[in-house]
Coordinates of C-alpha atoms and ligand atoms in Angstrom, one line a residue:
M1 CA 81.8 103.1 27.1
T2 CA 82.4 105.1 23.9
G3 CA 86.1 105.2 25.0
G4 CA 86.1 101.3 24.7
I5 CA 84.4 101.2 21.5
R6 CA 86.4 103.6 19.5
P7 CA 89.8 101.9 19.5
K8 CA 88.1 98.7 18.7
R9 CA 86.2 100.3 15.7
L10 CA 89.6 101.9 14.7
R11 CA 91.4 98.6 15.0
A12 CA 88.5 97.0 12.8
L13 CA 89.0 99.8 10.3
G14 CA 92.7 99.5 10.2
L15 CA 92.6 95.7 9.9
S16 CA 90.0 96.0 7.1
A17 CA 92.3 98.6 5.2
L18 CA 95.3 96.4 5.6
L19 CA 93.4 93.3 4.4
A20 CA 92.1 95.3 1.5
L21 CA 95.5 96.5 0.6
A22 CA 96.9 93.0 0.9
G23 CA 94.4 91.9 -1.5
S24 CA 94.3 95.0 -3.9
V25 CA 97.9 95.1 -4.7
P26 CA 97.8 91.7 -6.4
A27 CA 94.4 92.6 -7.9
A28 CA 96.0 95.7 -9.4
V29 CA 99.0 94.0 -10.6
G30 CA 96.8 91.4 -12.2
A31 CA 94.7 93.9 -13.9
V32 CA 97.8 95.8 -15.3
Y33 CA 99.2 92.3 -16.4
L34 CA 96.1 91.5 -18.1
S35 CA 95.9 94.9 -19.9
W36 CA 99.5 94.4 -20.9
R37 CA 98.5 91.0 -22.4
V38 CA 95.4 92.6 -24.2
D39 CA 97.8 95.5 -25.5
T40 CA 100.3 92.9 -26.8
A41 CA 97.6 90.9 -28.4
G42 CA 96.3 94.0 -30.0
Q43 CA 99.7 95.0 -31.3
R44 CA 100.1 91.7 -32.9
A45 CA 96.7 91.9 -34.5
T46 CA 97.6 95.2 -36.1
L47 CA 100.7 93.8 -37.3
A48 CA 98.9 90.9 -39.0
T49 CA 96.3 93.3 -40.6
T50 CA 99.3 95.5 -41.9
A51 CA 101.1 92.4 -43.3
Q52 CA 98.0 91.0 -44.9
A53 CA 97.3 94.6 -46.6
V54 CA 100.9 94.7 -47.9
I55 CA 101.0 91.3 -49.4
Q56 CA 97.6 92.1 -51.0
H57 CA 99.0 95.3 -52.5
T58 CA 102.3 93.6 -53.6
G59 CA 100.2 90.9 -55.4
D60 CA 98.2 93.5 -57.1
I61 CA 101.2 95.6 -58.4
Y62 CA 103.0 92.4 -59.4
S63 CA 100.0 91.2 -61.4
S64 CA 99.5 94.6 -63.4
A65 CA 103.3 94.8 -63.9
T66 CA 103.7 91.3 -65.3
A67 CA 100.6 91.7 -67.4
A68 CA 102.3 94.8 -68.9
L69 CA 105.4 92.9 -69.5
R70 CA 103.5 90.1 -71.2
S71 CA 101.8 92.6 -73.4
M72 CA 105.2 94.2 -74.4
A73 CA 106.6 90.7 -75.3
A74 CA 103.4 90.1 -77.6
T75 CA 104.2 93.1 -79.8
D76 CA 106.3 92.9 -82.9
Y77 CA 107.7 96.4 -83.0
A78 CA 111.2 96.8 -84.5
P79 CA 113.3 97.0 -81.5
C80 CA 114.1 100.5 -80.3
S81 CA 112.0 101.9 -83.2
D82 CA 110.1 105.1 -82.6
Q83 CA 106.9 103.1 -82.3
H84 CA 108.5 100.7 -79.7
I85 CA 109.9 103.5 -77.5
R86 CA 106.5 105.4 -77.7
H87 CA 104.8 102.2 -76.7
M88 CA 107.2 101.9 -73.7
R89 CA 106.5 105.4 -72.8
Q90 CA 102.8 104.9 -72.8
L91 CA 103.1 101.9 -70.6
M92 CA 105.4 103.9 -68.1
V93 CA 103.0 106.9 -67.8
S94 CA 100.0 104.7 -67.4
S95 CA 101.4 103.1 -64.2
P96 CA 102.1 105.4 -61.2
I97 CA 104.5 103.0 -59.6
T98 CA 106.6 102.3 -62.8
V99 CA 109.7 104.5 -62.8
G100 CA 111.0 103.1 -66.1
V101 CA 110.6 100.6 -68.9
A102 CA 113.5 99.3 -70.8
Y103 CA 114.4 97.0 -73.7
V104 CA 117.3 94.6 -72.9
H105 CA 118.9 92.3 -75.6
D106 CA 121.7 89.9 -74.9
G107 CA 122.0 91.2 -71.4
V108 CA 122.6 94.7 -72.5
F109 CA 120.2 97.8 -72.0
R110 CA 119.5 98.9 -75.5
C111 CA 116.8 101.5 -75.2
S112 CA 114.1 102.8 -72.8
A113 CA 110.9 104.7 -72.6
F114 CA 113.2 107.8 -72.8
G115 CA 115.2 106.8 -76.0
L116 CA 118.4 104.9 -76.8
F117 CA 121.1 103.9 -74.4
D118 CA 124.5 104.6 -75.5
D119 CA 126.6 103.2 -72.7
Q120 CA 126.2 99.4 -73.3
R121 CA 125.3 99.0 -69.5
R122 CA 124.5 95.4 -68.8
Q123 CA 121.7 94.1 -66.9
S124 CA 122.7 92.3 -63.5
A125 CA 121.9 88.6 -63.1
P126 CA 118.5 88.0 -61.6
D127 CA 118.2 87.7 -58.0
V128 CA 115.1 85.8 -58.1
T129 CA 113.4 84.0 -60.9
R130 CA 109.8 83.2 -60.3
P131 CA 107.8 80.2 -61.4
D132 CA 105.9 82.3 -64.0
G133 CA 109.2 83.1 -65.6
V134 CA 109.6 86.7 -64.4
S135 CA 113.1 87.6 -63.1
I136 CA 113.6 90.0 -60.2
H137 CA 116.8 92.2 -60.0
I138 CA 117.3 94.0 -56.7
G139 CA 119.2 97.1 -56.1
V140 CA 119.2 98.2 -59.6
Q141 CA 120.7 101.7 -60.3
S142 CA 118.5 103.7 -62.8
R143 CA 119.1 106.9 -64.4
F144 CA 115.4 107.5 -64.2
A145 CA 115.3 107.5 -60.5
P146 CA 119.0 108.0 -59.5
Q147 CA 118.3 108.7 -55.8
V148 CA 116.8 105.1 -55.1
D149 CA 117.8 101.6 -55.7
V150 CA 114.9 100.2 -57.8
I151 CA 113.6 96.8 -58.5
A152 CA 113.5 95.5 -62.1
L153 CA 111.0 92.9 -63.2
G154 CA 112.1 91.2 -66.3
F155 CA 110.2 89.1 -68.8
G156 CA 111.5 88.3 -72.4
D157 CA 113.4 91.3 -73.7
H158 CA 111.9 93.9 -71.5
A159 CA 112.1 95.2 -67.9
I160 CA 109.8 97.3 -65.8
L161 CA 111.5 99.3 -63.0
I162 CA 109.6 99.8 -59.7
D163 CA 110.2 102.0 -56.7
P164 CA 110.5 99.3 -54.0
S165 CA 108.7 101.4 -51.4
L166 CA 105.8 101.6 -53.7
L167 CA 105.6 98.0 -53.9
L168 CA 104.7 97.7 -50.2
G169 CA 102.0 100.4 -50.4
Y170 CA 100.8 102.9 -47.9
A171 CA 98.7 100.9 -45.3
I172 CA 101.7 101.0 -42.9
A173 CA 101.5 102.8 -39.7
P174 CA 104.4 104.8 -38.2
G175 CA 106.5 102.5 -36.0
I176 CA 105.8 99.4 -38.0
S177 CA 108.6 97.7 -40.0
V178 CA 107.7 95.8 -43.0
M179 CA 109.9 93.4 -45.2
L180 CA 108.9 91.8 -48.4
L181 CA 110.7 88.4 -49.2
A182 CA 110.7 86.2 -52.1
D183 CA 109.9 82.5 -51.8
D184 CA 113.7 81.6 -51.2
G185 CA 113.8 84.2 -48.5
Q186 CA 115.6 86.8 -50.5
L187 CA 114.6 90.3 -49.2
I188 CA 113.0 92.2 -52.0
A189 CA 111.9 95.4 -50.3
A190 CA 111.6 96.8 -46.8
R191 CA 110.2 99.7 -44.9
D192 CA 111.8 101.2 -41.7
R193 CA 113.6 97.9 -41.4
D194 CA 115.0 97.4 -37.8
A195 CA 118.6 96.5 -38.1
A196 CA 118.3 94.2 -34.9
I197 CA 115.8 91.9 -36.6
N198 CA 117.0 88.7 -37.8
V199 CA 115.0 88.4 -41.1
Q200 CA 115.7 84.9 -41.8
T201 CA 114.6 83.7 -38.3
L202 CA 111.4 85.5 -38.7
A203 CA 110.8 84.3 -42.2
S204 CA 110.7 80.8 -40.7
R205 CA 107.9 81.6 -38.4
E206 CA 104.2 81.4 -38.9
G207 CA 101.4 83.9 -37.7
T208 CA 102.1 86.3 -34.9
G209 CA 104.4 86.1 -31.9
T210 CA 107.2 87.7 -30.1
E211 CA 110.9 87.1 -30.7
N212 CA 113.8 88.9 -29.0
D213 CA 111.5 91.7 -27.7
V214 CA 110.0 92.2 -31.1
N215 CA 106.3 91.5 -32.0
Y216 CA 105.9 90.1 -35.4
A217 CA 103.4 88.9 -37.9
V218 CA 104.3 86.7 -40.9
V219 CA 101.9 86.2 -43.9
R220 CA 102.7 84.2 -47.1
Q221 CA 100.7 84.4 -50.4
D222 CA 101.6 83.6 -54.1
G223 CA 105.4 83.1 -53.4
W224 CA 105.7 86.4 -51.2
T225 CA 106.4 86.6 -47.7
V226 CA 105.6 89.7 -45.7
I227 CA 106.9 90.2 -42.1
A228 CA 105.6 93.2 -40.1
T229 CA 107.3 94.0 -36.8
E230 CA 107.1 96.3 -33.9
P231 CA 109.3 96.6 -30.6
A232 CA 107.4 94.8 -28.0
I233 CA 106.8 96.6 -24.8
G234 CA 108.3 94.3 -22.0
L235 CA 106.0 93.8 -18.9
T236 CA 108.4 95.8 -16.6
A237 CA 108.5 98.8 -18.9
Y238 CA 104.7 98.6 -19.4
V239 CA 104.2 98.5 -15.5
R240 CA 106.6 101.5 -15.3
A241 CA 104.6 103.4 -17.9
E242 CA 101.4 102.5 -16.3
S243 CA 102.4 103.1 -12.8
P244 CA 100.2 106.1 -12.1
M245 CA 97.2 104.1 -13.4
L246 CA 98.4 101.2 -11.1
L247 CA 98.5 103.5 -8.1
W248 CA 95.0 104.6 -8.7
L249 CA 93.9 101.1 -9.1
V250 CA 95.2 100.1 -5.9
V251 CA 93.8 103.0 -4.2
I252 CA 90.3 102.4 -5.7
I253 CA 90.4 98.6 -5.0
T254 CA 91.6 99.3 -1.5
A255 CA 88.8 101.7 -0.8
C256 CA 86.1 99.6 -2.2
S257 CA 87.1 96.1 -0.8
G258 CA 88.1 97.9 2.5
S259 CA 84.6 99.4 2.8
V260 CA 83.2 96.0 2.0
I261 CA 85.4 94.2 4.5
F262 CA 84.7 96.7 7.0
W263 CA 81.0 96.6 6.5
L264 CA 81.0 92.8 6.7
T265 CA 83.3 92.6 9.9
R266 CA 80.8 95.2 11.5
R267 CA 77.9 93.2 10.5
R268 CA 79.4 89.9 11.7
H269 CA 80.5 91.7 14.7
S270 CA 77.2 93.0 15.6
A271 CA 75.5 89.6 14.7
L272 CA 78.0 87.9 16.9
S273 CA 77.5 90.2 19.9
E274 CA 73.8 89.9 19.5
L275 CA 74.1 86.2 19.6
A276 CA 76.5 86.3 22.6
A277 CA 73.8 88.5 24.3
A278 CA 71.3 85.9 23.5
V279 CA 73.4 83.2 25.1
R280 CA 73.8 85.4 28.2
H281 CA 70.2 86.1 28.3
R282 CA 69.2 82.4 27.7
E283 CA 67.1 83.2 24.9
F284 CA 67.0 79.8 23.4
V285 CA 64.0 77.6 23.5
V286 CA 63.4 74.1 22.0
H287 CA 60.8 72.8 19.8
Y288 CA 60.1 69.1 19.4
Q289 CA 59.3 67.3 16.2
P290 CA 57.5 63.9 16.8
I291 CA 59.2 60.8 15.5
I292 CA 56.8 58.2 14.4
E293 CA 57.0 54.5 14.0
L294 CA 55.7 53.8 10.5
E295 CA 54.3 50.5 11.0
T296 CA 52.1 51.3 14.2
G297 CA 51.7 55.0 13.8
R298 CA 52.9 55.4 17.4
C299 CA 54.9 58.4 18.6
I300 CA 58.2 57.0 20.1
G301 CA 60.1 60.1 20.4
A302 CA 60.9 63.6 19.2
E303 CA 64.0 65.6 17.8
A304 CA 64.9 68.6 19.8
L305 CA 65.3 71.5 17.5
V306 CA 66.7 74.7 18.9
R307 CA 64.8 78.1 18.3
W308 CA 66.2 81.5 19.3
R309 CA 63.3 83.7 20.8
R310 CA 64.4 87.1 20.4
P311 CA 63.4 89.8 22.9
D312 CA 60.8 91.2 20.5
G313 CA 59.1 87.7 20.4
T314 CA 60.3 86.8 16.9
M315 CA 61.5 83.2 16.6
A316 CA 64.8 82.6 14.6
R317 CA 65.3 79.4 13.0
P318 CA 68.6 77.4 13.6
D319 CA 69.8 78.0 9.9
E320 CA 70.1 81.8 10.6
F321 CA 72.4 81.5 13.7
I322 CA 73.9 78.0 13.9
P323 CA 76.6 78.7 11.4
L324 CA 77.8 81.6 13.1
A325 CA 77.5 79.9 16.5
E326 CA 79.7 77.0 15.0
T327 CA 82.5 79.4 13.7
S328 CA 82.5 81.5 16.8
G329 CA 82.3 78.8 19.4
L330 CA 79.1 80.0 20.9
I331 CA 77.6 76.7 19.9
R332 CA 79.1 75.2 23.0
P333 CA 76.8 77.1 25.4
I334 CA 74.0 76.7 23.1
T335 CA 74.3 73.0 23.2
D336 CA 74.4 73.2 26.9
Q337 CA 71.2 75.3 26.9
V338 CA 69.4 72.9 24.5
I339 CA 70.3 70.0 27.1
E340 CA 69.0 72.0 30.0
R341 CA 65.8 72.9 28.2
V342 CA 65.2 69.3 27.1
V343 CA 65.5 68.1 30.7
F344 CA 63.3 71.1 31.9
D345 CA 60.6 70.6 29.3
L346 CA 60.2 66.8 29.2
N347 CA 61.5 65.4 32.4
Q348 CA 58.1 64.3 33.9
M349 CA 57.1 62.9 30.6
L350 CA 60.3 60.9 29.9
V351 CA 60.2 59.4 33.4
A352 CA 56.4 58.5 32.9
N353 CA 57.0 56.9 29.4
R354 CA 60.1 54.9 29.3
S355 CA 59.8 54.0 25.6
L356 CA 60.0 57.7 24.7
H357 CA 63.3 59.2 23.7
V358 CA 64.6 62.7 22.6
T359 CA 67.3 63.3 20.1
I360 CA 69.8 66.2 20.5
N361 CA 71.7 67.7 17.6
L362 CA 75.3 68.1 18.1
C363 CA 77.8 70.2 16.2
A364 CA 81.0 68.8 14.6
E365 CA 83.2 70.0 17.4
D366 CA 81.0 68.4 20.1
I367 CA 81.3 65.1 18.5
S368 CA 85.0 65.2 18.1
T369 CA 85.8 66.4 21.4
G370 CA 82.9 64.8 23.6
R371 CA 82.9 68.0 25.7
F372 CA 79.1 67.9 26.1
L373 CA 79.0 64.5 27.7
P374 CA 79.6 65.6 31.2
V375 CA 77.3 68.4 30.8
L376 CA 74.6 66.0 29.7
A377 CA 75.4 63.7 32.6
A378 CA 75.1 66.6 35.1
A379 CA 71.8 67.6 33.6
L380 CA 70.4 64.1 33.8
D381 CA 71.7 63.7 37.3
H382 CA 68.7 63.1 39.8
T383 CA 66.1 63.7 37.1
G384 CA 65.2 59.9 36.8
I385 CA 65.6 60.2 33.0
W386 CA 67.5 57.2 31.6
P387 CA 70.5 57.9 29.5
E388 CA 68.9 55.5 27.1
Q389 CA 66.1 58.0 26.5
I390 CA 68.5 60.6 25.1
L391 CA 69.8 60.1 21.6
L392 CA 72.6 62.0 20.0
E393 CA 72.7 63.0 16.4
A394 CA 75.3 64.6 14.3
T395 CA 75.7 65.3 10.6
E396 CA 78.5 63.5 8.6
R397 CA 80.7 66.6 9.0
G398 CA 80.8 65.5 12.7
F399 CA 82.4 62.3 11.7
I400 CA 85.4 63.8 9.7
D401 CA 87.6 63.6 12.7
V402 CA 87.1 59.7 12.7
E403 CA 89.1 59.0 15.9
G404 CA 87.7 61.9 17.8
A405 CA 84.2 60.7 17.0
R406 CA 84.9 57.1 17.6
R407 CA 86.1 58.1 21.2
T408 CA 83.0 60.3 21.9
L409 CA 80.5 57.7 20.5
I410 CA 82.3 54.7 22.5
E411 CA 81.8 56.9 25.8
A412 CA 78.4 57.9 24.8
R413 CA 77.5 54.2 24.4
R414 CA 79.2 53.3 27.6
I415 CA 77.0 55.8 29.4
G416 CA 73.8 54.5 27.6
H417 CA 73.0 57.1 24.9
G418 CA 72.1 56.0 21.4
T419 CA 73.7 57.6 18.4
A420 CA 72.4 58.7 15.0
I421 CA 74.1 59.9 11.8
D422 CA 72.0 62.9 10.5
D423 CA 71.3 64.1 6.9
F424 CA 72.8 60.9 5.6
G425 CA 73.7 60.8 2.0
T426 CA 74.6 64.5 1.8
G427 CA 78.1 64.3 2.8
Y428 CA 81.1 62.1 2.1
S429 CA 80.1 59.0 4.2
S430 CA 81.6 55.8 3.0
L431 CA 80.6 52.4 4.2
Q432 CA 84.1 51.7 5.4
Y433 CA 84.2 54.2 8.0
L434 CA 80.5 53.9 9.1
Q435 CA 81.2 50.3 9.8
T436 CA 84.0 51.2 12.2
L437 CA 81.7 53.7 14.3
P438 CA 79.3 52.4 17.0
L439 CA 76.2 54.0 15.6
N440 CA 72.5 52.9 16.3
A441 CA 70.5 54.9 13.6
L442 CA 70.8 56.6 10.3
K443 CA 68.6 59.5 9.2
I444 CA 67.9 59.7 5.5
D445 CA 68.1 63.4 4.4
K446 CA 64.9 65.0 3.3
S447 CA 66.3 65.6 -0.2
F448 CA 66.1 61.7 -0.7
V449 CA 62.6 61.4 0.8
D450 CA 61.5 64.2 -1.5
T451 CA 62.3 62.1 -4.7
I452 CA 60.1 59.3 -3.7
G453 CA 57.3 58.9 -6.2
R454 CA 58.7 61.9 -8.2
G455 CA 60.7 59.7 -10.8
A456 CA 63.6 61.9 -10.2
A457 CA 67.2 60.7 -10.9
T458 CA 68.3 60.5 -7.4
S459 CA 65.2 58.5 -6.4
S460 CA 67.1 55.4 -7.4
V461 CA 69.6 56.2 -4.5
T462 CA 66.9 56.0 -1.9
P463 CA 66.5 52.2 -2.0
H464 CA 70.4 51.8 -2.0
I465 CA 70.7 54.0 1.2
I466 CA 67.9 52.0 2.9
D467 CA 69.7 48.7 1.9
M468 CA 73.1 50.1 3.2
A469 CA 71.5 51.0 6.6
K470 CA 70.1 47.5 6.7
T471 CA 73.5 46.0 5.9
L472 CA 75.0 47.9 8.7
N473 CA 72.1 46.8 11.0
L474 CA 71.2 50.6 11.6
L475 CA 67.9 51.6 12.5
I476 CA 66.5 54.0 9.8
V477 CA 64.8 57.3 10.4
A478 CA 63.4 59.1 7.3
E479 CA 63.4 62.8 7.5
G480 CA 61.0 65.3 6.0
V481 CA 58.1 63.0 5.1
E482 CA 55.3 65.3 3.9
R483 CA 53.0 62.9 1.9
Q484 CA 51.3 59.7 2.8
D485 CA 52.7 58.0 -0.3
Q486 CA 56.4 58.6 1.0
A487 CA 55.3 57.1 4.3
D488 CA 53.8 54.0 2.5
Y489 CA 56.9 53.6 0.4
L490 CA 59.3 53.8 3.3
N491 CA 57.3 51.5 5.4
E492 CA 57.2 48.9 2.5
R493 CA 60.9 49.1 2.2
G494 CA 61.3 48.4 5.9
V495 CA 62.1 51.9 7.1
E496 CA 61.1 51.8 10.8
L497 CA 60.7 55.4 11.8
A498 CA 59.9 58.8 10.2
Q499 CA 59.4 62.4 11.1
G500 CA 57.9 65.2 9.0
W501 CA 55.1 67.6 8.4
L502 CA 52.8 64.6 7.4
F503 CA 52.8 63.9 11.2
A504 CA 53.6 67.1 12.8
K505 CA 55.8 70.2 12.4
P506 CA 58.3 70.9 15.3
L507 CA 56.1 71.8 18.3
P508 CA 56.6 73.8 21.4
P509 CA 56.9 71.6 24.5
E510 CA 53.3 71.8 25.4
G511 CA 52.2 71.1 21.8
F512 CA 54.4 68.1 21.7
I513 CA 53.1 66.7 25.0
A514 CA 49.5 67.1 23.8
F515 CA 50.4 65.5 20.4
Y516 CA 52.0 62.6 22.4
Q517 CA 49.0 61.9 24.5
Q518 CA 46.7 62.1 21.6
R519 CA 48.6 59.7 19.9
Q520 CA 48.8 57.3 22.6
Q521 CA 45.1 57.3 22.9
R522 CA 44.7 56.5 19.2
F523 CA 47.5 54.0 18.7
G524 CA 48.3 52.7 22.2
A525 CA 51.4 53.1 24.1
A526 CA 54.7 51.7 22.9
P527 CA 56.4 49.0 24.9
V528 CA 57.4 50.3 28.4
R529 CA 60.9 48.9 28.8
I530 CA 63.3 49.9 26.1
K531 CA 65.9 47.2 26.4
D532 CA 63.4 44.5 26.8
S533 CA 62.2 44.2 23.3
P534 CA 65.2 44.0 20.8
R535 CA 63.0 43.8 17.7
R536 CA 61.1 47.1 18.6
P537 CA 62.7 50.2 16.9
A538 CA 62.5 52.2 20.2
S539 CA 64.6 49.8 22.0
R540 CA 67.0 49.5 19.1
L541 CA 67.6 53.1 19.5
A542 CA 69.1 52.8 22.9
A543 CA 72.8 52.3 23.2
G544 CA 72.6 48.8 24.6
A545 CA 71.3 47.6 21.2
P546 CA 74.0 46.3 18.6
A547 CA 74.8 48.8 16.1
A548 CA 76.9 47.9 13.0
P549 CA 78.1 44.5 12.4
A550 CA 80.9 43.9 15.1
T551 CA 83.6 45.2 13.0
H552 CA 84.5 48.1 15.1
P553 CA 87.0 47.8 17.8
Ligands
LIG1 P1 68.0 68.8 10.9 O1 68.5 68.1 12.0 O2 68.0 68.2 9.5 O3 66.4 69.2 11.4 C1 65.4 68.9 10.5 C2 64.9 70.2 9.9 O4 64.0 70.0 8.9 C3 64.2 71.1 11.0 O5 64.6 72.4 10.6 C4 62.8 70.8 10.6 O6 62.0 71.8 11.1 C5 62.8 70.5 9.3 N1 61.7 69.7 8.8 C6 61.2 68.6 9.5 N2 60.2 68.0 8.8 C7 60.1 68.7 7.7 C8 59.2 68.6 6.6 O7 58.4 67.7 6.5 N3 59.2 69.4 5.7 C9 60.2 70.4 5.7 N4 60.3 71.4 4.6 N5 61.0 70.6 6.7 C10 61.0 69.7 7.7 P2 65.1 73.5 11.6 O8 64.4 73.2 12.8 O9 65.1 74.7 11.0 O10 66.7 72.9 11.9 C11 67.5 73.1 10.8 C12 68.9 72.5 11.2 O11 69.5 73.2 12.3 C13 68.6 71.1 11.8 O12 68.6 70.2 10.7 C14 69.9 70.9 12.5 O13 71.1 70.5 11.7 C15 70.2 72.3 13.0 N6 69.8 72.3 14.5 C16 68.6 72.4 15.0 N7 68.7 72.4 16.3 C17 70.0 72.4 16.7 C18 70.6 72.2 17.9 O14 70.1 72.3 19.0 N8 72.0 72.0 17.9 C19 72.7 72.1 16.7 N9 74.1 72.0 16.7 N10 72.1 72.0 15.4 C20 70.6 72.4 15.5
LIG2 CA1 69.1 66.6 13.1
LIG3 CA1 68.6 66.0 9.4

């Protein structure tokens, strides 16, 4: 025995691992992709912060430099006098970024903070002239700072020389390139400029982005443009760099999801083998919920509801096992056992009371294939039960395969069974296709009955469903009636039949038989011959009665 189980278990384990692996690779790649996206977004945010800090710093430096130039212009010292030169020197030492202050007249440098010039050097033409009248000269050679090209800010007859790198400030992390541009796109200063960057293209951009494998941020303020850039890490390079992490991720996700899949498979497998054993041991019994004629209070039938009586005596409700039975195909033998049970439980009673009928629930597959019809015929054979006394019901899911359903319903009708659509209003039913199916009854779902008298939004749907059923000439059965006011409302609206706890819960066979007899004593017996009385609901449930207006083929 164990020899048989182990390979099965191993196969399940292997399959779970394979499934988990198949799922975890895309999941891990997705996670790395997401983290790449997050990293890229973070990089751009840092660039934006840097560019903002630089433009702020540049603005501050520029404001203090131009203020100094204006104060110089306002003095009336004799040009290049001692006083004048001393004043320029004071100005220079008071500002840490100023590398020199000079007096220029007629385009020629005359004197500076250090004294007189004697070489008649001419000032270059301004590269930029700002709206406030300050001129900017780039790449100026200064004897004060011979190792760098400085920037000269000129106003009136004075010029202040500034180290361009100091204009950009210190808030720049290593690896980030920063460029300062004037309004017209002229490059004023740069830090770690990447030669591959097309400055003019980036200058036309806004905000942050990626261009030619470079992440950038562009900010503008007071006539300055600052561009901060950093090489972007491509996705492939990122994945390569993160491949150890990726591998771990795959391993962890595979292990976790594999265990979950394995556990679920095992659980389903054991639930399935338990259910299969229940089918083999015929552990299914049927309870019967009485169906009441609202106008007279008579019991005219019952719905057969399957129960699984486990060996320990506990009773499982269909919701706990029907879904698994449907997906595994075990529903077929279960339907067969329900049919056998119904015949076994109620044979005598059905023969003795011809107006009585039992409805059997069928799954979607039963309805589309009609497989159960010969099983039902064989079960009824020699019992004396009329096919008219057995009604078939299926939910709207059963009618998705419209053609298959039509074939089954036509055949069921030919044999004599009535048919009902269950849980009406909860699926996708449309009038159009309902009209084309040979149905006898429509069961209004409990969720609609619940809304009666509650003022809920869907309560307005209930009268429409009733009207629709009437248009289609279908008999209406209201499900889940729990209160008298619901029964009264439905009766007033012309709903013929109802079932629900107001009348009785699903009862074991003996309980149903007792209920029926009591009811018969109290309200009298329903008319005996089903087909004889076309206006009685019980007779309309039988297949011989007209269903939808004759639009179906
Ligand atoms: P359904 O066909 O809509 O059956 C009605 C369900 O509502 C039953 O639950 C019944 O016990 C419950 N019910 C009836 N009146 C009331 C009421 O007044 N209040 C409340 N709260 N509930 C009420 P059950 O027996 O658990 O059946 C659940 C579902 O299982 C059924 O819904 C049906 O779709 C399915 N089912 C039951 N027996 C079979 C069967 O033999 N074969 C198949 N394929 N499905 C079945
Ligand atoms: Ca039902
Ligand atoms: Ca139902």
